Coordinates of N, CA, C and O in Angstrom, one line a residue:
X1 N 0.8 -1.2 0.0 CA 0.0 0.0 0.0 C 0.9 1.3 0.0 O 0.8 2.2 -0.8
X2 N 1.8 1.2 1.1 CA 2.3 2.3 0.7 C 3.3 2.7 0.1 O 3.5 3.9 0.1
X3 N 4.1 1.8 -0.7 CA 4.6 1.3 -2.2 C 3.9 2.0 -3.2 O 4.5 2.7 -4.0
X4 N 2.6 1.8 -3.3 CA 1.2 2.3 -4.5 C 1.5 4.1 -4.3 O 1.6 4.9 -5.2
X5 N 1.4 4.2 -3.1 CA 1.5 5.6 -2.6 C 2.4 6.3 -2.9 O 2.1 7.4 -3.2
X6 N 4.2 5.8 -3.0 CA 4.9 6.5 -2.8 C 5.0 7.1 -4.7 O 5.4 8.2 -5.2
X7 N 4.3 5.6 -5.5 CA 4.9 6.0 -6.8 C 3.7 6.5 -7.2 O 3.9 6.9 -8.4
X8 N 2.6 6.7 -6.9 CA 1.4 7.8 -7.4 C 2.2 9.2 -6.7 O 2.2 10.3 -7.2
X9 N 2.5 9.1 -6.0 CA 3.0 10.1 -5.5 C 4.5 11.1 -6.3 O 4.7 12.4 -6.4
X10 N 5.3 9.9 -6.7 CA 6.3 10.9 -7.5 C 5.8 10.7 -9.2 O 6.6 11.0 -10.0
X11 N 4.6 10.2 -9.5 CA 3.9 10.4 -10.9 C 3.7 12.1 -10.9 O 3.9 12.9 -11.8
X12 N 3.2 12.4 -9.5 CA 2.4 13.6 -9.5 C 3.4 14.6 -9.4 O 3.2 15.8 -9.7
X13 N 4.5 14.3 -9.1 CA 5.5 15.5 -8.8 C 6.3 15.4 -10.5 O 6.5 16.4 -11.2
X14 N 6.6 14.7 -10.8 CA 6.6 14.8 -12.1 C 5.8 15.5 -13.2 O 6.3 16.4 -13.9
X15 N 4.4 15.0 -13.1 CA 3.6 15.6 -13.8 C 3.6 17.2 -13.4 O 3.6 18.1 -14.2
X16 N 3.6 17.4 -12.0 CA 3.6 19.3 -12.0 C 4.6 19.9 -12.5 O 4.4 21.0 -13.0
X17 N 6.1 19.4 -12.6 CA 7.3 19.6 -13.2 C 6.8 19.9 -14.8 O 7.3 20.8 -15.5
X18 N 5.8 19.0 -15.2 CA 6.0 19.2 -17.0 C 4.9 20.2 -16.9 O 5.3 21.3 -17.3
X19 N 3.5 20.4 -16.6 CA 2.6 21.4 -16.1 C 3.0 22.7 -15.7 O 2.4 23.7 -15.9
X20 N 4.2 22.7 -15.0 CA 4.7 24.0 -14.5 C 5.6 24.6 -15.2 O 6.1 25.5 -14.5
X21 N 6.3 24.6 -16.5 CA 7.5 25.5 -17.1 C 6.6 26.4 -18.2 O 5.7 26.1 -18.9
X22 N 7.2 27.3 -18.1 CA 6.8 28.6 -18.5 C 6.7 27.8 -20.1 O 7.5 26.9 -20.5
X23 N 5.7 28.3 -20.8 CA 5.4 27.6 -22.2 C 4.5 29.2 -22.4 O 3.7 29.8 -21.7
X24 N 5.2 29.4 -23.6 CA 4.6 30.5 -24.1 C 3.0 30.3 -24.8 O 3.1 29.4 -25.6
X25 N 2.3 30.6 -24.7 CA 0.5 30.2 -25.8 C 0.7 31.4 -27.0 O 1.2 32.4 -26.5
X26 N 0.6 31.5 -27.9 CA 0.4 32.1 -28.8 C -1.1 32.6 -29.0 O -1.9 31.9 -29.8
X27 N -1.6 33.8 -28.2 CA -2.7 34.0 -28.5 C -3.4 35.2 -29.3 O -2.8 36.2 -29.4
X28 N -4.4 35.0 -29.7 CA -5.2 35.1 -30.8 C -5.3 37.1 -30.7 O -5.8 37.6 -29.6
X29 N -4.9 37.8 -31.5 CA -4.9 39.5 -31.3 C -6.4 39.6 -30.9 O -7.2 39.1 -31.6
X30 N -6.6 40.3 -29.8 CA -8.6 40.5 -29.5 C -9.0 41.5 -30.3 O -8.4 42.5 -30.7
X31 N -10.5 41.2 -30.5 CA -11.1 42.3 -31.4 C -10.7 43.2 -30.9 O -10.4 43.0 -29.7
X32 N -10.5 44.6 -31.2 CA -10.8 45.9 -30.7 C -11.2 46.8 -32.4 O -11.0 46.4 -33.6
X33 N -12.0 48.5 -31.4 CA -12.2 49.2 -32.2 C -11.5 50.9 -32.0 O -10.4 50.8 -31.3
X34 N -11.7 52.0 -32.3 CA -11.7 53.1 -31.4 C -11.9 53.5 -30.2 O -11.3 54.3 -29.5
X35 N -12.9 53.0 -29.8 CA -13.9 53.2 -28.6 C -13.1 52.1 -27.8 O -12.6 52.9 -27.0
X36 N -12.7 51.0 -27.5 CA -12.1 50.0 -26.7 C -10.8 50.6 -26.8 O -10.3 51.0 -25.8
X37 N -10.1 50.8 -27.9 CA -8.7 51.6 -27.6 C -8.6 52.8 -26.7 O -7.6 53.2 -26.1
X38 N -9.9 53.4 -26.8 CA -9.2 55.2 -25.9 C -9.9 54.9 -24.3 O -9.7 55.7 -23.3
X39 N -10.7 53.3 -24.2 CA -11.1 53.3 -22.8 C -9.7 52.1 -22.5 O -9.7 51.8 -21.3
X40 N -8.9 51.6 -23.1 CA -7.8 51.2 -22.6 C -6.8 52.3 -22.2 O -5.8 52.4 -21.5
X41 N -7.1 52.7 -22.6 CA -6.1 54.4 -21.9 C -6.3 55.3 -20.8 O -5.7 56.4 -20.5
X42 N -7.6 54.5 -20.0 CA -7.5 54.9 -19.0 C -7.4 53.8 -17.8 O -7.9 53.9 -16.7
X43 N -6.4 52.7 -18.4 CA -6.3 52.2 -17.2 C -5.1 52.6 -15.9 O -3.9 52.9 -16.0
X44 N -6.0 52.4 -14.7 CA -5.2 53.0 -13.3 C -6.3 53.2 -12.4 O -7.4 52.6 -12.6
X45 N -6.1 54.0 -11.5 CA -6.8 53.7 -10.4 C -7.6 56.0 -10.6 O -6.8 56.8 -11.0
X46 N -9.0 56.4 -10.1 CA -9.6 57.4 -10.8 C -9.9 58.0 -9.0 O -10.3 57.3 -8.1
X47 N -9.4 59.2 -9.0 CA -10.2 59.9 -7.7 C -11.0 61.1 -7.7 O -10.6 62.2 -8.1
X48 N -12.0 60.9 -7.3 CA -13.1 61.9 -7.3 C -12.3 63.3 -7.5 O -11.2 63.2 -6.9
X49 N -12.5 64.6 -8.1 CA -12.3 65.8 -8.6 C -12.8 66.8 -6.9 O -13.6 66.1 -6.2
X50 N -12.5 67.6 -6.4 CA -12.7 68.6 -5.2 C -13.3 69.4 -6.2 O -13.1 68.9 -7.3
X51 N -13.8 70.5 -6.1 CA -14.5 71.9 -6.6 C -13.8 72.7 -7.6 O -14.2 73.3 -8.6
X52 N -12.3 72.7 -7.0 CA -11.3 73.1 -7.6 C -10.8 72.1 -9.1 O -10.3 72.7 -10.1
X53 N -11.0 71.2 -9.1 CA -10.5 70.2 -9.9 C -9.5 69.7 -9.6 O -8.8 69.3 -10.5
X54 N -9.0 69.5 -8.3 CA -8.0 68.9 -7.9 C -8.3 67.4 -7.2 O -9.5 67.2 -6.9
X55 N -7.6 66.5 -7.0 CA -7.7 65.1 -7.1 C -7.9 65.2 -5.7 O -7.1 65.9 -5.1
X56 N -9.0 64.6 -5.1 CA -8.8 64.1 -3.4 C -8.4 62.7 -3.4 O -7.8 62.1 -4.3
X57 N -9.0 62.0 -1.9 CA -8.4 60.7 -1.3 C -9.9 59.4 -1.8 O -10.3 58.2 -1.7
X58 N -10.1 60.4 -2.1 CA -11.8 59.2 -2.6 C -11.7 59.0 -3.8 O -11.7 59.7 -4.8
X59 N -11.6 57.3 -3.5 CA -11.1 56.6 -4.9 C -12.9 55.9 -5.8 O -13.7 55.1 -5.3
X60 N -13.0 56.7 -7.0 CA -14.4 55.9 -7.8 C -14.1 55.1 -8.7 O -14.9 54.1 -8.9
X61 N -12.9 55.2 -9.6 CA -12.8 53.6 -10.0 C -11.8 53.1 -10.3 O -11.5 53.9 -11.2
X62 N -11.0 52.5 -10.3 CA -10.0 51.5 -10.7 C -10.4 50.8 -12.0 O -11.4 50.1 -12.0
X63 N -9.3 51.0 -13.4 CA -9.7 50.5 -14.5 C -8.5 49.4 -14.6 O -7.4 49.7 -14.3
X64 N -8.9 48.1 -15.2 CA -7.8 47.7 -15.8 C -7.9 46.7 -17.2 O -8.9 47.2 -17.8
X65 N -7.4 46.0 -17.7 CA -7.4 45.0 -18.8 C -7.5 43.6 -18.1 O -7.0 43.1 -17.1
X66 N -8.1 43.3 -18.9 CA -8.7 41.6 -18.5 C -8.6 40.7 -19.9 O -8.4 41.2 -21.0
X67 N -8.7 39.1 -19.7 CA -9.1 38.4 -20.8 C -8.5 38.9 -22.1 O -9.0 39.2 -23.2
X68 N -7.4 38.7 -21.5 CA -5.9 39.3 -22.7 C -5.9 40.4 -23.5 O -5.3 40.6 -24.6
X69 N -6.7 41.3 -22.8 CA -6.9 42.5 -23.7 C -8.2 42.9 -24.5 O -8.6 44.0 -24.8
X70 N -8.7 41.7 -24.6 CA -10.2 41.6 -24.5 C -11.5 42.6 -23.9 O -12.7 43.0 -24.1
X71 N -10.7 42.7 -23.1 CA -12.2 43.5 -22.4 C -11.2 44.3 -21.1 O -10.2 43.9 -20.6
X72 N -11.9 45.6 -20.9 CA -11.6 46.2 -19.7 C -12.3 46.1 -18.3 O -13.4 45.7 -18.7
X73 N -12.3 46.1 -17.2 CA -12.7 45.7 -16.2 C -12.5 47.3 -15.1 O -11.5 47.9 -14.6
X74 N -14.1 47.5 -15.1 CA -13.9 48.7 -14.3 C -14.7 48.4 -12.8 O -15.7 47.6 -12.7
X75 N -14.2 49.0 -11.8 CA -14.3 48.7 -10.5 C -15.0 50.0 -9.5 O -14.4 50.6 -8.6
X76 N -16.0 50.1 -9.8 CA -16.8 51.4 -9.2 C -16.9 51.4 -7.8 O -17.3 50.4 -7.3
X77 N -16.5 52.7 -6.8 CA -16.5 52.1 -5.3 C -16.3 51.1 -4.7 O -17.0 50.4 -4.0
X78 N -14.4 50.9 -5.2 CA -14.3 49.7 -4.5 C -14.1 49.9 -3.3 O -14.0 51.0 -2.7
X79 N -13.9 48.1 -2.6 CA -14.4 48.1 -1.1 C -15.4 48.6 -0.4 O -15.5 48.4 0.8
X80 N -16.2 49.6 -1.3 CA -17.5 50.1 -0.5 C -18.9 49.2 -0.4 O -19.1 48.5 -1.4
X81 N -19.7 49.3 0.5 CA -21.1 49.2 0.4 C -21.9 48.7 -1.0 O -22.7 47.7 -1.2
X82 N -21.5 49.9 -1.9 CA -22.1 50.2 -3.2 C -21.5 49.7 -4.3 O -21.8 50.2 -5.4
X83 N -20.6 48.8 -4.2 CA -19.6 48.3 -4.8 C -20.0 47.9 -6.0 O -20.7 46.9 -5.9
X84 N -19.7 48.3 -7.4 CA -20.3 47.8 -8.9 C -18.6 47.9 -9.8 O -17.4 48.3 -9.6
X85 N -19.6 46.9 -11.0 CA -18.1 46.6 -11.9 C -19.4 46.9 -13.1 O -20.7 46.8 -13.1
X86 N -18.1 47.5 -14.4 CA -19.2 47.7 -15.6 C -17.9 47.1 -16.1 O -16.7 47.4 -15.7
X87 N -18.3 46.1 -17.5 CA -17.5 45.5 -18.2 C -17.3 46.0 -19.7 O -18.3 45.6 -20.3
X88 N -16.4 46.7 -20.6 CA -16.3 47.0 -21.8 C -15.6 46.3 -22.5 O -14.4 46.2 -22.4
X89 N -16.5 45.4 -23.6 CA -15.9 44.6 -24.9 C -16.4 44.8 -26.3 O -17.4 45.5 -26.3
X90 N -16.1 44.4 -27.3 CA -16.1 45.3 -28.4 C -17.5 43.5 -28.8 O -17.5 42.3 -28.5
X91 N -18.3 44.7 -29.6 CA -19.4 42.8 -30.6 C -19.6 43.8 -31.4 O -19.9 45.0 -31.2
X92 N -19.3 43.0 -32.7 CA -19.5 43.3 -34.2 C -17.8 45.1 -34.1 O -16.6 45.2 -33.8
X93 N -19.1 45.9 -34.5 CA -18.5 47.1 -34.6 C -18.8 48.3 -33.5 O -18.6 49.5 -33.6
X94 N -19.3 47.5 -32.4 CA -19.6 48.5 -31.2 C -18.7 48.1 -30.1 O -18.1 47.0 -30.1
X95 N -18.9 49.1 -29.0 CA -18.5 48.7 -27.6 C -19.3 48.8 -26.9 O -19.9 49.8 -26.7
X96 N -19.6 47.0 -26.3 CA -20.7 47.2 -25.1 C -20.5 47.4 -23.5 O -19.9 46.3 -23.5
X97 N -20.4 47.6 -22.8 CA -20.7 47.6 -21.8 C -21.5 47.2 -20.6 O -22.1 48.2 -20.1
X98 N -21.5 46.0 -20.1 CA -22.4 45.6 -19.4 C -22.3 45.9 -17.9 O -21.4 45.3 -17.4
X99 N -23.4 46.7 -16.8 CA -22.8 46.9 -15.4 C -23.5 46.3 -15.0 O -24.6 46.0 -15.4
X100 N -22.8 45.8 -13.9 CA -23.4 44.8 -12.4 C -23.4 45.9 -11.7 O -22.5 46.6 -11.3
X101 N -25.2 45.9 -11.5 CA -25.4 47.7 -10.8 C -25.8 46.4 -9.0 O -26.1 45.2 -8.7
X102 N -25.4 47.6 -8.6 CA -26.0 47.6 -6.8 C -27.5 47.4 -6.4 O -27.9 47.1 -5.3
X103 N -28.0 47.4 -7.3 CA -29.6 47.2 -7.8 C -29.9 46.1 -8.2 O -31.1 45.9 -8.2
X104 N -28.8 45.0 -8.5 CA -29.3 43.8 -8.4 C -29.3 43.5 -10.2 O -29.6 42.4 -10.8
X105 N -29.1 44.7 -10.8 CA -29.5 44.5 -12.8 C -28.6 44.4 -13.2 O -27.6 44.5 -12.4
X106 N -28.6 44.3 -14.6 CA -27.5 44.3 -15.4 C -27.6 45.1 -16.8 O -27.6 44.5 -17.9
X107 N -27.8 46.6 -16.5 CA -28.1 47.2 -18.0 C -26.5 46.8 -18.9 O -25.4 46.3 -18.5
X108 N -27.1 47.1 -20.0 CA -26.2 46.6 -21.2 C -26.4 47.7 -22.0 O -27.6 47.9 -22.4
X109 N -25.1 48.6 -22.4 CA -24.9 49.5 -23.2 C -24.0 50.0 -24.6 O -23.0 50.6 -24.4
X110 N -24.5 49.8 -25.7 CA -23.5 50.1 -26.5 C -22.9 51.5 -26.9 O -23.5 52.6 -26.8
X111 N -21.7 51.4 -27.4 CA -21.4 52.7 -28.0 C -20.7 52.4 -29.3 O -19.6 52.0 -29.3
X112 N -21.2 52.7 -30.4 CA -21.0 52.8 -31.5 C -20.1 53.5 -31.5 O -19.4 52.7 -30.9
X113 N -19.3 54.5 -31.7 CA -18.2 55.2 -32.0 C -17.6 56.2 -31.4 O -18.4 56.7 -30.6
X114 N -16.3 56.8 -31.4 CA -15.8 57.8 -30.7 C -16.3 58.9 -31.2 O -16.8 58.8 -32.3
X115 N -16.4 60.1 -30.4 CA -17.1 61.2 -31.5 C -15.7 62.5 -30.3 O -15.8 63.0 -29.1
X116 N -15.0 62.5 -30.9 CA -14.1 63.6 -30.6 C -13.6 63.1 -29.5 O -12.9 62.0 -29.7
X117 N -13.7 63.7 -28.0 CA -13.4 63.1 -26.7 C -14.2 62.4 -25.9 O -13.9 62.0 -24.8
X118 N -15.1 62.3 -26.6 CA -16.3 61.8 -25.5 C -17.0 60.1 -26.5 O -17.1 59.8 -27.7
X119 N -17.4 59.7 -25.4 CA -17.9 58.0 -25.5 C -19.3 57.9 -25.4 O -19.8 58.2 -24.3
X120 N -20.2 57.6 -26.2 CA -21.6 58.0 -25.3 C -22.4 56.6 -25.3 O -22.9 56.5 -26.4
X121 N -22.6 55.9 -24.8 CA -23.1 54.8 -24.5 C -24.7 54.7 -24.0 O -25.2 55.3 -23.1
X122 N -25.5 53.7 -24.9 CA -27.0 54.0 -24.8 C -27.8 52.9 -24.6 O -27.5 51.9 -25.3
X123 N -28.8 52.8 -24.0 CA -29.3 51.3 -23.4 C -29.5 50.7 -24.3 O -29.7 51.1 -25.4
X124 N -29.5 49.5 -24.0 CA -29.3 48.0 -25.4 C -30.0 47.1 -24.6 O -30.0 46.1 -25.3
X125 N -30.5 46.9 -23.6 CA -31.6 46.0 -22.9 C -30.5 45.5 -21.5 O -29.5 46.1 -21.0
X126 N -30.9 44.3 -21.2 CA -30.1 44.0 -19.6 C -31.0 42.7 -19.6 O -31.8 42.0 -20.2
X127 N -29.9 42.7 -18.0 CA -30.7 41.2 -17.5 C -31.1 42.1 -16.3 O -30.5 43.1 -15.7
X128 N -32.8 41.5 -15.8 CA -32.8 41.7 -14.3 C -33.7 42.9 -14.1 O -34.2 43.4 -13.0
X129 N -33.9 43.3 -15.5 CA -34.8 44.2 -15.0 C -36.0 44.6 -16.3 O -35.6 44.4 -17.4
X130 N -37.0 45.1 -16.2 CA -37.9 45.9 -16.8 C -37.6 47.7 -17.5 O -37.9 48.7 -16.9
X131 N -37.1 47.6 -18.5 CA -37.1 49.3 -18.5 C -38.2 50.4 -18.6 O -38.1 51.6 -18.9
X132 N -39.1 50.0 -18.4 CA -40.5 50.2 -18.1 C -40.7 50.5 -16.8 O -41.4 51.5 -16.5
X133 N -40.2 49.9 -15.9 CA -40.7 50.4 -14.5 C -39.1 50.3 -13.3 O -39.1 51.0 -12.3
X134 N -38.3 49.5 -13.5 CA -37.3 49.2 -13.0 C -36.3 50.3 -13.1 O -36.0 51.0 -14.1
X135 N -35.8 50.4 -11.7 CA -34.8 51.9 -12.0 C -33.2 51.5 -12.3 O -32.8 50.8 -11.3
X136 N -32.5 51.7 -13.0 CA -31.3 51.3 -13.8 C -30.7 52.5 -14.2 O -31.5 53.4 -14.1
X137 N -29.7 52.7 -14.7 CA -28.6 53.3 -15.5 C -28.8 52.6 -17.0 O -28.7 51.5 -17.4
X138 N -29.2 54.2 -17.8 CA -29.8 54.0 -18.8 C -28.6 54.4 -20.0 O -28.3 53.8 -21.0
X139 N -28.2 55.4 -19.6 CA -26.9 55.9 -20.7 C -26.0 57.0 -19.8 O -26.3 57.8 -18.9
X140 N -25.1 56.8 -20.5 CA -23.6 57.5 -20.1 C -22.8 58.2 -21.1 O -22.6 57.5 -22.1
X141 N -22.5 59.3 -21.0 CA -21.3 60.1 -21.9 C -20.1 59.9 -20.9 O -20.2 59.9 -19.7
X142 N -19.2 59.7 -21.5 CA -17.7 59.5 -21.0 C -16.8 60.8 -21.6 O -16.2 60.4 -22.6
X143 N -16.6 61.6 -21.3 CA -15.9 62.8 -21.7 C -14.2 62.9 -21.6 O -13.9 63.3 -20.5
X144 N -13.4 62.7 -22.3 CA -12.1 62.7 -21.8 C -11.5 63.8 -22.1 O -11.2 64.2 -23.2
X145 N -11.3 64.6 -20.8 CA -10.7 65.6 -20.8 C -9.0 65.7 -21.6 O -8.6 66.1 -22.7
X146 N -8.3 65.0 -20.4 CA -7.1 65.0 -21.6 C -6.9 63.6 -20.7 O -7.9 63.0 -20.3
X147 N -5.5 63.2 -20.5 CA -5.0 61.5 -20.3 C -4.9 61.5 -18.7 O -4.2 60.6 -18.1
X148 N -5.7 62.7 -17.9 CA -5.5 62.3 -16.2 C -6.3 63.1 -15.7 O -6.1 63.7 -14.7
X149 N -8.0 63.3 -16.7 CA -9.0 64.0 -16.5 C -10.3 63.4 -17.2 O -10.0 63.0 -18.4
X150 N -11.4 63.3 -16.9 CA -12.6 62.6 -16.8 C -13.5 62.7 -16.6 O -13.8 61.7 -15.8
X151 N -14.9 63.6 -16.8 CA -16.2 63.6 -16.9 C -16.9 62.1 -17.3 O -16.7 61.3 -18.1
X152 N -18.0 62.1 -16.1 CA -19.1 61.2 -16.2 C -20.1 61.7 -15.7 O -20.5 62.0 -14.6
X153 N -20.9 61.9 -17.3 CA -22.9 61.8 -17.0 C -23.3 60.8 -17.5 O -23.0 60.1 -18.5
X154 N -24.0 60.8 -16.7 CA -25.1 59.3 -16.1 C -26.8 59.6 -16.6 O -27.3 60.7 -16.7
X155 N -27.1 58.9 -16.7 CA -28.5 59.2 -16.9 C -29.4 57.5 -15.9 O -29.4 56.4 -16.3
X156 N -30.0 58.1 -14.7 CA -30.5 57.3 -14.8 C -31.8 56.8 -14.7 O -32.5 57.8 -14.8
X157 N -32.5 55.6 -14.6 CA -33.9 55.7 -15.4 C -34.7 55.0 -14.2 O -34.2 54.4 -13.2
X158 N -36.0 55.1 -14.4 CA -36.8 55.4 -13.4 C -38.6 55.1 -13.7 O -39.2 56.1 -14.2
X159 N -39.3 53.7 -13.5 CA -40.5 54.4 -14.2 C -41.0 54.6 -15.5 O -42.0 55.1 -15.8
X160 N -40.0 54.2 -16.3 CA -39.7 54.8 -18.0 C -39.5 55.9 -18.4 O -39.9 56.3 -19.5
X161 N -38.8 56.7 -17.2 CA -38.1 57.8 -18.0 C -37.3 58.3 -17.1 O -37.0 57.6 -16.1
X162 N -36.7 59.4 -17.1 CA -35.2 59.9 -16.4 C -35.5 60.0 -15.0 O -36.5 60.7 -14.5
X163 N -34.8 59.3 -14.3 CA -34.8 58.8 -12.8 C -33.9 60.7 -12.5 O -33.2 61.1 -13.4
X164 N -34.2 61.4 -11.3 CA -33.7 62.6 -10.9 C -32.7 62.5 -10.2 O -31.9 63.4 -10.2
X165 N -32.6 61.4 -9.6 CA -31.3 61.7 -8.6 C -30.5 60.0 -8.3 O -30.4 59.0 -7.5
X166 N -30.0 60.4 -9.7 CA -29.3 58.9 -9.9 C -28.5 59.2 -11.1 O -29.0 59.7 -12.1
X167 N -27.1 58.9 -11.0 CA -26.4 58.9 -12.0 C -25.8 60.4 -12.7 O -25.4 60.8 -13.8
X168 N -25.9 61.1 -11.4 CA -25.3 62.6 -11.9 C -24.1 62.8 -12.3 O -23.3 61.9 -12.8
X169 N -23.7 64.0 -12.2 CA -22.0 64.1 -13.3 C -21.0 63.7 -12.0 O -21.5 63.8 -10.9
X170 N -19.9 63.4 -12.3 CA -19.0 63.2 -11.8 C -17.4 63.5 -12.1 O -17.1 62.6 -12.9
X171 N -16.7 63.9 -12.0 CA -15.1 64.9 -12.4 C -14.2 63.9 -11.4 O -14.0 63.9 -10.2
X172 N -13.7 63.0 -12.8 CA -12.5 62.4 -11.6 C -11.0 62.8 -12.4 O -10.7 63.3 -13.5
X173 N -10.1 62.4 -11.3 CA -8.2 62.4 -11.7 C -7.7 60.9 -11.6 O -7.9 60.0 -10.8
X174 N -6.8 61.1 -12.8 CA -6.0 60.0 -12.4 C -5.1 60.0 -10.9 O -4.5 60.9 -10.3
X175 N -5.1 58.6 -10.5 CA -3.9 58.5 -9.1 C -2.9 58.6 -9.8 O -2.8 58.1 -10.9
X176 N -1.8 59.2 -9.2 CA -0.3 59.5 -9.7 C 0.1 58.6 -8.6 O 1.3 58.4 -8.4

């Protein structure tokens, strides 16, 4: 028996030996468009704007690259309470965006193209909710000031039409 053991046992340390050496994968370039290119450019960590336009200590999102470049991964209020992620990947010739709201939904938004500095993304349906009566985040403009400045209006929805106090503008800085 424990003969059986010792040599399942160096089978397995073997096999992690051939499992474990760095082996390069050759993978496949991910779709991208304009719109997926200038929202990979803001990955880093984003802090709320003061009055002044100066960066404070309150962090609203952390962006990064995921799924080999594939898709960005944004991190809204992290470690808070209210904690959301909205996901940007490119289908066909648009960029969608899908958010995991605090609400329990999942609106789904595309944006067809860059139009100067700004991104404008507009409801495309969801999981989880009704846009008829369910209140959600319905569309967003993404404004890019320059490469460590950032406008967000929100629109959000309510009842089937613009929810008042949800999804207002927001002025963040990049963390240095």
């Amino acid at each position: 028996m424990s003969r059986q053991f010792l040599i399942w046992g160096l089978l397995l340390v073997l096999a992690s030996f051939t499992y474990g050496e760095d082996k390069k994968v050759q993978l496949p370039t991910p779709p991208s468009n304009a719109v997926l290119d200038k929202m990979k450019t803001l990955v880093g960590t984003w802090v709320e704007a003061d009055k002044e336009g100066k960066p404070t200590d309150k962090v609203f999102s952390v962006i990064k690259l995921t799924a080999g470049g594939s898709a960005v991964h944004e991190t809204l209020f992290p470690g808070q309470d209210h904690e959301m992620v909205s996901v940007y990947t490119v289908d066909g010739t648009d960029t969608v965006m899908t958010h995991y709201c605090v609400l329990g939904n999942q609106p789904r938004m595309k944006a067809p193209k860059l139009t100067g500095n700004q991104i404008k993304f507009e409801f495309a349906g969801g999981l989880n909710l009704d846009p008829k009566k369910d209140k959600h985040m319905h569309a967003a403009t993404l404004t890019i000031v320059d490469p460590d400045h950032i406008e967000i209006e929100g629109t959000g929805w309510e009842n089937g039409g613009p929810a008042k106090e949800m999804c207002n503008g927001t002025k963040l800085v990049r963390k240095k």
